[in-house]
Amino acid sequence: MKIYLIYSDSYKRINEKVNEIINGFSNVLKFDLKINSISDVLEEANYYSLTGEEKCIIVKSNDLFIAKKNKEEGKNKNEELLLKYIENPNSLVTLIFTSNEIPDKRKKIFKTISEKGKYIELNPFNKKEMVYECINVLKKNNININYEIGNYIVENSYVNYDICLSEIDKICLFFKKGTLFLEDIKKIVSVSYNANAFKFVRCLMNKDIKGATLLIDDLEKLKIDPNVIIITFYKEMNFLYLLKTTDDVKKLCFTYGKEPWQLNDYNNIKENYSLEEIKKIIIRLADYDYKYKSGLYDKSVILNIMTLEFCE
């Protein structure tokens, strides 16, 4: 049985492990259960090539293996379909399921894959391990740093391995080789939790669907709660509404802590919205807040839904 389940809280570590497994495969297909159904995956898995070529199917599948407080009938059906396939699998197919959330080891589907296939759990690095990993990755790129610099990179990446590697990519773009000093790194490494949330909201306000989509992965890596986005967006649209209706801009800026130089940006944005449109967005954000807090919207999809709605 060639079936794997790989868990890690790091997207990049999962990708590294997947690349090890698929090395040698010429036919590799990818599915995401946020977009595709398990039926789509299994239909492809059951298809036999006329040439007898082996293929590998990679499936991003957080929800399939985790515990849910409110069980959905569709999710149970997905498990049943996969269990049925495992009973009679295609011998030419290697199935790799990946999850960024720890699977529920009590579930039948988890136990079945563990017994008949292979479960791989990539335990997260502690801070010290992450520092040495940063040092080693840079060393492979002919760049030398000491522990102090590695620690600076890790701390400014919120002890998040994926963000660390993104920062290392930036370092490698600026410095091709040699020994670096802390002053060099400080010019490059500057990740900000609030800045990323604000950038995303700004993309929504400017209806920049490309920019917003590119930022979603960063928001997930930083583990920014979607509620932060909703509240920030609400405050910005509320300020925009008041800016369009007030006679005392100076007082408004003082109340909201806005600097005069920031008004140019807001004035450009406010021209794209009528008062009625702003009111509708504020009402919709209240609806998003309710649905997210009540569990009707999952945190893994809510930012995508908001991007599609507000950037249309």
mmCIF file of C-alpha atoms in Angstrom:
data_model
loop_
_atom_site.group_PDB
_atom_site.id
_atom_site.type_symbol
_atom_site.label_atom_id
_atom_site.label_comp_id
_atom_site.label_asym_id
_atom_site.label_seq_id
_atom_site.Cartn_x
_atom_site.Cartn_y
_atom_site.Cartn_z
ATOM 1 C CA MET A 1 0.000 0.000 0.000
ATOM 2 C CA LYS A 2 1.615 3.245 -1.173
ATOM 3 C CA ILE A 3 -0.247 5.823 0.852
ATOM 4 C CA TYR A 4 1.177 8.486 3.152
ATOM 5 C CA LEU A 5 -0.167 11.014 5.626
ATOM 6 C CA ILE A 6 2.304 13.785 6.457
ATOM 7 C CA TYR A 7 1.690 16.247 9.279
ATOM 8 C CA SER A 8 3.655 19.375 10.110
ATOM 9 C CA ASP A 9 2.765 22.915 11.137
ATOM 10 C CA SER A 10 5.301 24.044 8.515
ATOM 11 C CA TYR A 11 4.325 24.213 4.840
ATOM 12 C CA LYS A 12 7.971 24.153 3.781
ATOM 13 C CA ARG A 13 8.885 21.078 5.844
ATOM 14 C CA ILE A 14 5.932 19.233 4.329
ATOM 15 C CA ASN A 15 7.102 20.242 0.849
ATOM 16 C CA GLU A 16 10.630 19.038 1.602
ATOM 17 C CA LYS A 17 9.334 15.630 2.721
ATOM 18 C CA VAL A 18 6.939 15.361 -0.245
ATOM 19 C CA ASN A 19 9.805 16.139 -2.644
ATOM 20 C CA GLU A 20 11.812 13.293 -1.113
ATOM 21 C CA ILE A 21 8.950 10.848 -1.751
ATOM 22 C CA ILE A 22 8.104 11.979 -5.298
ATOM 23 C CA ASN A 23 11.732 12.000 -6.459
ATOM 24 C CA GLY A 24 11.776 9.821 -9.596
ATOM 25 C CA PHE A 25 8.098 10.268 -10.473
ATOM 26 C CA SER A 26 7.461 11.901 -13.855
ATOM 27 C CA ASN A 27 3.686 12.018 -13.380
ATOM 28 C CA VAL A 28 2.745 14.067 -10.296
ATOM 29 C CA LEU A 29 -0.762 15.500 -9.725
ATOM 30 C CA LYS A 30 -1.890 17.884 -6.988
ATOM 31 C CA PHE A 31 -5.300 18.339 -5.357
ATOM 32 C CA ASP A 32 -6.604 20.576 -2.570
ATOM 33 C CA LEU A 33 -9.707 19.408 -0.698
ATOM 34 C CA LYS A 34 -10.734 23.035 -0.169
ATOM 35 C CA ILE A 35 -11.300 23.139 -3.932
ATOM 36 C CA ASN A 36 -11.578 19.523 -5.076
ATOM 37 C CA SER A 37 -13.701 16.720 -3.661
ATOM 38 C CA ILE A 38 -12.338 13.392 -2.465
ATOM 39 C CA SER A 39 -14.295 11.875 -5.360
ATOM 40 C CA ASP A 40 -12.128 13.880 -7.784
ATOM 41 C CA VAL A 41 -9.000 12.500 -6.116
ATOM 42 C CA LEU A 42 -10.185 8.887 -6.102
ATOM 43 C CA GLU A 43 -11.435 9.067 -9.681
ATOM 44 C CA GLU A 44 -7.909 10.027 -10.729
ATOM 45 C CA ALA A 45 -6.390 7.379 -8.442
ATOM 46 C CA ASN A 46 -8.557 4.642 -9.977
ATOM 47 C CA TYR A 47 -7.617 5.598 -13.533
ATOM 48 C CA TYR A 48 -5.162 3.123 -15.078
ATOM 49 C CA SER A 49 -2.746 4.483 -17.660
ATOM 50 C CA LEU A 50 -2.577 2.564 -20.949
ATOM 51 C CA THR A 51 1.218 2.707 -20.733
ATOM 52 C CA GLY A 52 1.309 1.332 -17.182
ATOM 53 C CA GLU A 53 3.030 4.489 -15.939
ATOM 54 C CA GLU A 54 3.174 5.032 -12.165
ATOM 55 C CA LYS A 55 1.849 8.297 -10.817
ATOM 56 C CA CYS A 56 1.854 10.205 -7.556
ATOM 57 C CA ILE A 57 -1.121 12.176 -6.233
ATOM 58 C CA ILE A 58 -0.532 14.833 -3.574
ATOM 59 C CA VAL A 59 -3.607 15.921 -1.604
ATOM 60 C CA LYS A 60 -3.730 18.930 0.725
ATOM 61 C CA SER A 61 -6.296 17.739 3.222
ATOM 62 C CA ASN A 62 -6.408 19.439 6.635
ATOM 63 C CA ASP A 63 -10.098 18.831 7.419
ATOM 64 C CA LEU A 64 -10.185 15.150 6.496
ATOM 65 C CA PHE A 65 -8.090 13.989 9.453
ATOM 66 C CA ILE A 66 -8.801 16.444 12.263
ATOM 67 C CA ALA A 67 -11.457 16.234 14.975
ATOM 68 C CA LYS A 68 -14.527 18.387 14.423
ATOM 69 C CA LYS A 69 -16.905 19.446 17.187
ATOM 70 C CA ASN A 70 -19.810 19.512 14.761
ATOM 71 C CA LYS A 71 -19.501 16.476 12.499
ATOM 72 C CA GLU A 72 -20.608 17.082 8.952
ATOM 73 C CA GLU A 73 -22.227 14.323 6.954
ATOM 74 C CA GLY A 74 -20.103 15.214 3.919
ATOM 75 C CA LYS A 75 -16.880 14.779 5.870
ATOM 76 C CA ASN A 76 -17.950 11.313 7.087
ATOM 77 C CA LYS A 77 -18.824 10.337 3.524
ATOM 78 C CA ASN A 78 -15.368 11.454 2.374
ATOM 79 C CA GLU A 79 -13.764 9.155 4.938
ATOM 80 C CA GLU A 80 -15.947 6.237 3.820
ATOM 81 C CA LEU A 81 -14.982 6.770 0.174
ATOM 82 C CA LEU A 82 -11.285 6.852 1.031
ATOM 83 C CA LEU A 83 -11.550 3.763 3.246
ATOM 84 C CA LYS A 84 -13.261 1.913 0.407
ATOM 85 C CA TYR A 85 -10.438 2.869 -1.978
ATOM 86 C CA ILE A 86 -7.786 1.689 0.511
ATOM 87 C CA GLU A 87 -9.423 -1.759 0.506
ATOM 88 C CA ASN A 88 -8.747 -2.068 -3.231
ATOM 89 C CA PRO A 89 -6.103 0.499 -4.254
ATOM 90 C CA ASN A 90 -4.483 1.096 -7.638
ATOM 91 C CA SER A 91 -1.044 -0.504 -7.425
ATOM 92 C CA LEU A 92 0.398 2.101 -9.832
ATOM 93 C CA VAL A 93 -0.585 5.061 -7.635
ATOM 94 C CA THR A 94 1.156 6.626 -4.654
ATOM 95 C CA LEU A 95 -1.195 8.779 -2.574
ATOM 96 C CA ILE A 96 0.267 11.480 -0.320
ATOM 97 C CA PHE A 97 -2.079 13.334 2.039
ATOM 98 C CA THR A 98 -0.703 16.408 3.827
ATOM 99 C CA SER A 99 -2.061 18.301 6.812
ATOM 100 C CA ASN A 100 -0.949 21.413 8.693
ATOM 101 C CA GLU A 101 -3.210 20.516 11.595
ATOM 102 C CA ILE A 102 -2.470 17.583 13.853
ATOM 103 C CA PRO A 103 -4.670 14.609 12.900
ATOM 104 C CA ASP A 104 -7.070 12.949 15.303
ATOM 105 C CA LYS A 105 -5.359 9.623 15.964
ATOM 106 C CA ARG A 106 -8.619 8.101 17.190
ATOM 107 C CA LYS A 107 -10.241 8.308 13.759
ATOM 108 C CA LYS A 108 -10.631 5.141 11.732
ATOM 109 C CA ILE A 109 -9.141 6.755 8.619
ATOM 110 C CA PHE A 110 -5.984 7.712 10.534
ATOM 111 C CA LYS A 111 -5.583 4.221 12.009
ATOM 112 C CA THR A 112 -6.116 2.604 8.604
ATOM 113 C CA ILE A 113 -3.472 4.753 6.883
ATOM 114 C CA SER A 114 -1.041 4.191 9.762
ATOM 115 C CA GLU A 115 -1.491 0.403 9.512
ATOM 116 C CA LYS A 116 -1.581 -0.028 5.731
ATOM 117 C CA GLY A 117 0.519 2.962 4.690
ATOM 118 C CA LYS A 118 2.799 5.370 6.531
ATOM 119 C CA TYR A 119 2.152 8.276 8.878
ATOM 120 C CA ILE A 120 4.947 10.867 9.063
ATOM 121 C CA GLU A 121 4.862 13.482 11.820
ATOM 122 C CA LEU A 122 7.441 16.254 11.512
ATOM 123 C CA ASN A 123 7.719 17.636 15.012
ATOM 124 C CA PRO A 124 8.170 21.428 15.161
ATOM 125 C CA PHE A 125 11.619 22.838 15.854
ATOM 126 C CA ASN A 126 12.166 24.451 19.228
ATOM 127 C CA LYS A 127 13.772 27.893 19.156
ATOM 128 C CA LYS A 128 17.353 26.659 19.542
ATOM 129 C CA GLU A 129 16.927 24.018 16.823
ATOM 130 C CA MET A 130 15.446 26.644 14.519
ATOM 131 C CA VAL A 131 18.423 28.948 15.033
ATOM 132 C CA TYR A 132 20.882 26.193 14.078
ATOM 133 C CA GLU A 133 18.686 25.228 11.104
ATOM 134 C CA CYS A 134 18.869 28.832 9.859
ATOM 135 C CA ILE A 135 22.643 28.799 10.242
ATOM 136 C CA ASN A 136 22.889 25.512 8.305
ATOM 137 C CA VAL A 137 20.567 26.606 5.473
ATOM 138 C CA LEU A 138 22.567 29.804 4.975
ATOM 139 C CA LYS A 139 25.829 27.865 5.128
ATOM 140 C CA LYS A 140 24.605 25.680 2.229
ATOM 141 C CA ASN A 141 24.186 28.944 0.319
ATOM 142 C CA ASN A 142 27.798 29.975 1.116
ATOM 143 C CA ILE A 143 26.712 32.548 3.707
ATOM 144 C CA ASN A 144 28.058 32.409 7.258
ATOM 145 C CA ILE A 145 26.312 33.841 10.313
ATOM 146 C CA ASN A 146 26.807 33.398 14.059
ATOM 147 C CA TYR A 147 24.266 32.277 16.668
ATOM 148 C CA GLU A 148 23.330 35.863 17.592
ATOM 149 C CA ILE A 149 22.300 36.609 14.007
ATOM 150 C CA GLY A 150 20.438 33.307 13.691
ATOM 151 C CA ASN A 151 18.580 34.129 16.904
ATOM 152 C CA TYR A 152 17.680 37.576 15.544
ATOM 153 C CA ILE A 153 16.213 36.027 12.379
ATOM 154 C CA VAL A 154 14.181 33.511 14.400
ATOM 155 C CA GLU A 155 12.826 36.064 16.882
ATOM 156 C CA ASN A 156 11.820 38.452 14.102
ATOM 157 C CA SER A 157 10.079 35.566 12.349
ATOM 158 C CA TYR A 158 7.946 34.837 15.448
ATOM 159 C CA VAL A 159 9.789 31.496 15.883
ATOM 160 C CA ASN A 160 8.028 30.308 12.726
ATOM 161 C CA TYR A 161 10.139 28.091 10.451
ATOM 162 C CA ASP A 162 8.325 29.031 7.230
ATOM 163 C CA ILE A 163 8.815 32.749 7.878
ATOM 164 C CA CYS A 164 12.472 32.099 8.758
ATOM 165 C CA LEU A 165 13.016 30.462 5.366
ATOM 166 C CA SER A 166 11.270 33.361 3.611
ATOM 167 C CA GLU A 167 13.649 35.748 5.358
ATOM 168 C CA ILE A 168 16.605 33.558 4.377
ATOM 169 C CA ASP A 169 15.447 33.745 0.736
ATOM 170 C CA LYS A 170 15.555 37.542 1.018
ATOM 171 C CA ILE A 171 19.050 37.410 2.561
ATOM 172 C CA CYS A 172 20.308 35.173 -0.256
ATOM 173 C CA LEU A 173 18.991 37.637 -2.840
ATOM 174 C CA PHE A 174 21.024 40.475 -1.342
ATOM 175 C CA PHE A 175 24.143 38.549 -0.330
ATOM 176 C CA LYS A 176 25.544 35.832 -2.594
ATOM 177 C CA LYS A 177 28.280 34.623 -0.214
ATOM 178 C CA GLY A 178 30.530 35.604 2.684
ATOM 179 C CA THR A 179 30.276 36.322 6.413
ATOM 180 C CA LEU A 180 27.430 38.586 7.488
ATOM 181 C CA PHE A 181 27.112 40.863 10.497
ATOM 182 C CA LEU A 182 24.031 41.792 12.512
ATOM 183 C CA GLU A 183 23.914 45.275 10.952
ATOM 184 C CA ASP A 184 23.612 43.654 7.496
ATOM 185 C CA ILE A 185 20.712 41.449 8.584
ATOM 186 C CA LYS A 186 18.795 44.257 10.298
ATOM 187 C CA LYS A 187 18.528 46.044 6.943
ATOM 188 C CA ILE A 188 16.677 43.059 5.470
ATOM 189 C CA VAL A 189 14.811 41.116 8.167
ATOM 190 C CA SER A 190 11.762 43.086 9.253
ATOM 191 C CA VAL A 191 8.583 41.020 9.442
ATOM 192 C CA SER A 192 5.661 42.723 11.159
ATOM 193 C CA TYR A 193 2.483 40.992 12.351
ATOM 194 C CA ASN A 194 0.394 44.156 12.189
ATOM 195 C CA ALA A 195 1.969 45.327 8.931
ATOM 196 C CA ASN A 196 0.927 42.141 7.116
ATOM 197 C CA ALA A 197 -2.649 42.394 8.402
ATOM 198 C CA PHE A 198 -2.818 46.052 7.373
ATOM 199 C CA LYS A 199 -1.350 45.333 3.911
ATOM 200 C CA PHE A 200 -4.039 42.711 3.322
ATOM 201 C CA VAL A 201 -6.810 45.094 4.365
ATOM 202 C CA ARG A 202 -5.336 47.775 2.089
ATOM 203 C CA CYS A 203 -5.475 45.306 -0.827
ATOM 204 C CA LEU A 204 -9.156 44.659 -0.077
ATOM 205 C CA MET A 205 -9.894 48.390 0.056
ATOM 206 C CA ASN A 206 -8.101 48.902 -3.274
ATOM 207 C CA LYS A 207 -9.840 45.844 -4.792
ATOM 208 C CA ASP A 208 -6.390 44.379 -5.477
ATOM 209 C CA ILE A 209 -7.260 40.683 -5.769
ATOM 210 C CA LYS A 210 -3.753 39.655 -6.868
ATOM 211 C CA GLY A 211 -2.050 41.405 -3.961
ATOM 212 C CA ALA A 212 -4.556 40.059 -1.421
ATOM 213 C CA THR A 213 -4.218 36.490 -2.725
ATOM 214 C CA LEU A 214 -0.424 36.624 -2.473
ATOM 215 C CA LEU A 215 -0.650 37.800 1.156
ATOM 216 C CA ILE A 216 -2.984 35.023 2.352
ATOM 217 C CA ASP A 217 -0.157 32.469 2.717
ATOM 218 C CA ASP A 218 1.868 34.955 4.800
ATOM 219 C CA LEU A 219 -1.130 35.587 7.060
ATOM 220 C CA GLU A 220 -1.559 31.825 7.590
ATOM 221 C CA LYS A 221 2.163 31.395 8.357
ATOM 222 C CA LEU A 222 2.005 34.230 10.895
ATOM 223 C CA LYS A 223 -1.113 32.557 12.351
ATOM 224 C CA ILE A 224 -2.976 35.868 12.198
ATOM 225 C CA ASP A 225 -6.526 35.346 13.419
ATOM 226 C CA PRO A 226 -9.046 36.332 10.703
ATOM 227 C CA ASN A 227 -10.877 38.344 13.356
ATOM 228 C CA VAL A 228 -7.902 40.753 13.394
ATOM 229 C CA ILE A 229 -8.454 41.290 9.659
ATOM 230 C CA ILE A 230 -12.202 41.786 10.097
ATOM 231 C CA ILE A 231 -11.762 44.331 12.906
ATOM 232 C CA THR A 232 -8.996 46.224 11.054
ATOM 233 C CA PHE A 233 -11.079 46.332 7.869
ATOM 234 C CA TYR A 234 -14.133 47.515 9.832
ATOM 235 C CA LYS A 235 -12.165 50.349 11.472
ATOM 236 C CA GLU A 236 -10.698 51.456 8.140
ATOM 237 C CA MET A 237 -14.076 51.505 6.371
ATOM 238 C CA ASN A 238 -15.655 53.319 9.324
ATOM 239 C CA PHE A 239 -12.910 55.967 9.106
ATOM 240 C CA LEU A 240 -13.512 56.220 5.350
ATOM 241 C CA TYR A 241 -17.233 56.763 5.948
ATOM 242 C CA LEU A 242 -16.581 59.532 8.483
ATOM 243 C CA LEU A 243 -13.986 61.114 6.181
ATOM 244 C CA LYS A 244 -16.621 61.411 3.452
ATOM 245 C CA THR A 245 -19.187 62.979 5.796
ATOM 246 C CA THR A 246 -17.218 65.124 8.280
ATOM 247 C CA ASP A 247 -16.635 68.870 8.128
ATOM 248 C CA ASP A 248 -13.756 68.717 10.624
ATOM 249 C CA VAL A 249 -11.059 66.496 9.097
ATOM 250 C CA LYS A 250 -8.426 67.667 11.580
ATOM 251 C CA LYS A 251 -10.508 66.541 14.566
ATOM 252 C CA LEU A 252 -11.304 63.241 12.874
ATOM 253 C CA CYS A 253 -7.595 62.528 12.272
ATOM 254 C CA PHE A 254 -6.789 63.371 15.894
ATOM 255 C CA THR A 255 -9.566 61.049 17.171
ATOM 256 C CA TYR A 256 -8.415 58.144 14.988
ATOM 257 C CA GLY A 257 -4.688 58.761 15.418
ATOM 258 C CA LYS A 258 -4.122 59.464 11.714
ATOM 259 C CA GLU A 259 -1.311 61.708 10.482
ATOM 260 C CA PRO A 260 -2.063 64.414 7.875
ATOM 261 C CA TRP A 261 0.254 62.762 5.332
ATOM 262 C CA GLN A 262 -1.902 59.613 5.468
ATOM 263 C CA LEU A 263 -4.935 61.495 4.143
ATOM 264 C CA ASN A 264 -3.731 61.410 0.528
ATOM 265 C CA ASP A 265 -4.070 57.622 0.493
ATOM 266 C CA TYR A 266 -7.513 57.684 2.141
ATOM 267 C CA ASN A 267 -8.736 60.445 -0.164
ATOM 268 C CA ASN A 268 -7.759 58.372 -3.199
ATOM 269 C CA ILE A 269 -9.550 55.299 -1.843
ATOM 270 C CA LYS A 270 -12.733 57.120 -0.780
ATOM 271 C CA GLU A 271 -13.341 58.236 -4.361
ATOM 272 C CA ASN A 272 -13.898 54.587 -5.298
ATOM 273 C CA TYR A 273 -16.792 54.147 -2.855
ATOM 274 C CA SER A 274 -20.179 55.745 -2.359
ATOM 275 C CA LEU A 275 -21.533 56.138 1.179
ATOM 276 C CA GLU A 276 -24.029 53.379 0.447
ATOM 277 C CA GLU A 277 -21.267 50.994 -0.650
ATOM 278 C CA ILE A 278 -19.274 51.701 2.506
ATOM 279 C CA LYS A 279 -22.338 51.028 4.684
ATOM 280 C CA LYS A 280 -22.937 47.711 2.905
ATOM 281 C CA ILE A 281 -19.316 46.643 3.492
ATOM 282 C CA ILE A 282 -19.548 47.520 7.197
ATOM 283 C CA ILE A 283 -22.742 45.442 7.502
ATOM 284 C CA ARG A 284 -21.102 42.541 5.643
ATOM 285 C CA LEU A 285 -18.092 42.689 7.986
ATOM 286 C CA ALA A 286 -20.414 42.395 10.983
ATOM 287 C CA ASP A 287 -21.890 39.314 9.287
ATOM 288 C CA TYR A 288 -18.398 37.850 8.725
ATOM 289 C CA ASP A 289 -17.550 38.503 12.374
ATOM 290 C CA TYR A 290 -20.669 36.635 13.546
ATOM 291 C CA LYS A 291 -20.216 33.687 11.163
ATOM 292 C CA TYR A 292 -16.527 33.274 11.994
ATOM 293 C CA LYS A 293 -17.066 33.417 15.763
ATOM 294 C CA SER A 294 -20.001 30.990 15.556
ATOM 295 C CA GLY A 295 -17.976 28.502 13.497
ATOM 296 C CA LEU A 296 -19.937 28.875 10.263
ATOM 297 C CA TYR A 297 -16.780 30.025 8.459
ATOM 298 C CA ASP A 298 -13.542 28.103 8.904
ATOM 299 C CA LYS A 299 -10.361 30.146 9.389
ATOM 300 C CA SER A 300 -8.726 28.298 6.487
ATOM 301 C CA VAL A 301 -11.229 29.659 3.939
ATOM 302 C CA ILE A 302 -12.638 32.930 5.305
ATOM 303 C CA LEU A 303 -9.825 35.129 3.927
ATOM 304 C CA ASN A 304 -10.279 33.618 0.459
ATOM 305 C CA ILE A 305 -14.025 34.271 0.617
ATOM 306 C CA MET A 306 -13.461 37.880 1.745
ATOM 307 C CA THR A 307 -10.956 38.429 -1.058
ATOM 308 C CA LEU A 308 -13.392 37.192 -3.698
ATOM 309 C CA GLU A 309 -16.260 39.302 -2.337
ATOM 310 C CA PHE A 310 -14.521 42.617 -1.666
ATOM 311 C CA CYS A 311 -12.161 42.605 -4.655
ATOM 312 C CA GLU A 312 -14.794 41.845 -7.288
#
